Structure formats: structure tokens, C-alpha cells
């Protein structure tokens, strides 16, 4: 997001009660059910159980794209670890909860999902996400390749670049600064 949108979004989230509504909760539940070898009927029930028709539609589309990309992975399983990363001198903590892991060609991969159409995912944002995942699990699960799957555009992003750490540091400091000004 551009700076003005970041400020607005952070302010909005600080004003809200609790953690907000998880629009893609049913998608995550369906992915975990699939990785647990639940029946297609159980998965369909999960996807259909949202209260809003648009939510059902978006979750089903994301799940279809997930299945296209990962449905045939024989070693697919739920990834149950929660990663934590302290940023901005410990003033901000990011928790990471990727959904699945699998092994392919001797490489263990962990996948986090991006299901939202707005803002659209791109390589720069994906680099930052993969960096955050790597750092979040540096001590608890260091031997994995961390990936982000854009379930809207069916694109898998892996790895990071040299500027991701700087971008994360700057963004974290901006979030803390904005949050302090909204107190």
C-alpha cells in the first residue's frame, strides 16, 4: 500500500475491537482438511459454510487454485508451527502461520497463501513475505524453503532479494510510528 493507505489501514485496525473478521478462514480450514485427507464432501461443506455468497465464491476459487497447484503432492501435510519475528526493536511482533508443507526433489517447502484480490500480490510484496517467513522460522524450522502462493493468480513465489530486510525494517518502523500517533 502507498503511505496514505497504510496510515489509514493501521488507524482503522487500531480502532477496531479484537482481530477482525477472517474472510478466508474457510479456505484455510479446507486446505487443512485436504492435507488431513478428509473427504471431498467434508471439504465442500467447509467451503459452503460461510455466511456470505461472495465469501463462498472467493474461498472456492482460491481452493480450486490451491488444488491445481498442490493437490497431487504426495507428501502434503499441515504445517503446525507458528513463527514469530520481533521488529522495530521489539515493538512489533509478526506471527506467521503457513498452512502446508511438502517435500519435492529433496527440498522441504512451506507455503503461506495470499487469497486477497486487493492489494494484488506482486514480486516485491512476495519477496517481503518470504523474508518474513524465513526470519520467523529461522530457529524453529530453518531447513525449509518458504513460499507464498497467490491463490488469485495461481503464482508461486519463492525466495527473497537483497532489499527485503531493509523494506521490512522500514515498514515495521512506520507501523510502530503510526500506531503511536493513534493512541
Tab-separated table of N, CA and C in Angstrom, residues 5 9-10 16 30-31 33 81 102 105 124 128 130 133 136 144 178:
chain	number	residue	atom	x	y	z
A	5	UNK	N	-2.538	5.045	2.349
A	5	UNK	CA	-3.378	3.876	2.592
A	5	UNK	C	-2.888	3.098	3.809
A	9	UNK	N	-5.194	2.374	7.004
A	9	UNK	CA	-5.467	0.985	7.377
A	9	UNK	C	-4.994	0.686	8.797
A	10	UNK	N	-3.822	1.152	9.165
A	10	UNK	CA	-3.314	0.915	10.520
A	10	UNK	C	-4.219	1.599	11.532
A	16	UNK	N	-10.431	-0.831	15.917
A	16	UNK	CA	-11.344	-1.968	15.976
A	16	UNK	C	-11.189	-2.788	17.242
A	30	UNK	N	-10.373	-25.563	4.779
A	30	UNK	CA	-10.484	-26.530	3.683
A	30	UNK	C	-9.110	-27.056	3.276
A	31	UNK	N	-8.116	-26.193	3.235
A	31	UNK	CA	-6.749	-26.627	2.903
A	31	UNK	C	-6.247	-27.606	3.964
A	33	UNK	N	-8.060	-29.451	5.920
A	33	UNK	CA	-8.842	-30.677	5.783
A	33	UNK	C	-8.309	-31.523	4.625
A	81	UNK	N	3.587	-25.321	12.956
A	81	UNK	CA	4.409	-24.383	13.726
A	81	UNK	C	3.915	-22.954	13.524
A	102	UNK	N	5.436	-29.599	2.201
A	102	UNK	CA	5.585	-30.791	1.362
A	102	UNK	C	7.059	-30.949	1.013
A	105	UNK	N	11.721	-33.201	-4.621
A	105	UNK	CA	13.128	-33.258	-5.052
A	105	UNK	C	14.087	-33.025	-3.879
A	124	UNK	N	7.611	-7.911	-5.499
A	124	UNK	CA	8.193	-7.148	-4.387
A	124	UNK	C	7.531	-7.511	-3.060
A	128	UNK	N	9.080	-9.805	0.332
A	128	UNK	CA	8.963	-9.401	1.735
A	128	UNK	C	8.297	-10.510	2.545
A	130	UNK	N	8.188	-13.766	1.907
A	130	UNK	CA	9.107	-14.906	2.032
A	130	UNK	C	10.220	-14.596	3.036
A	133	UNK	N	8.765	-14.938	6.519
A	133	UNK	CA	8.636	-16.360	6.850
A	133	UNK	C	9.991	-16.964	7.208
A	136	UNK	N	10.994	-15.645	10.591
A	136	UNK	CA	10.093	-16.117	11.650
A	136	UNK	C	10.430	-17.531	12.100
A	144	UNK	N	13.794	-25.260	5.724
A	144	UNK	CA	12.700	-25.256	4.754
A	144	UNK	C	12.899	-24.130	3.739
A	178	UNK	N	3.114	5.066	13.280
A	178	UNK	CA	1.704	5.372	13.019
A	178	UNK	C	0.848	4.925	14.201
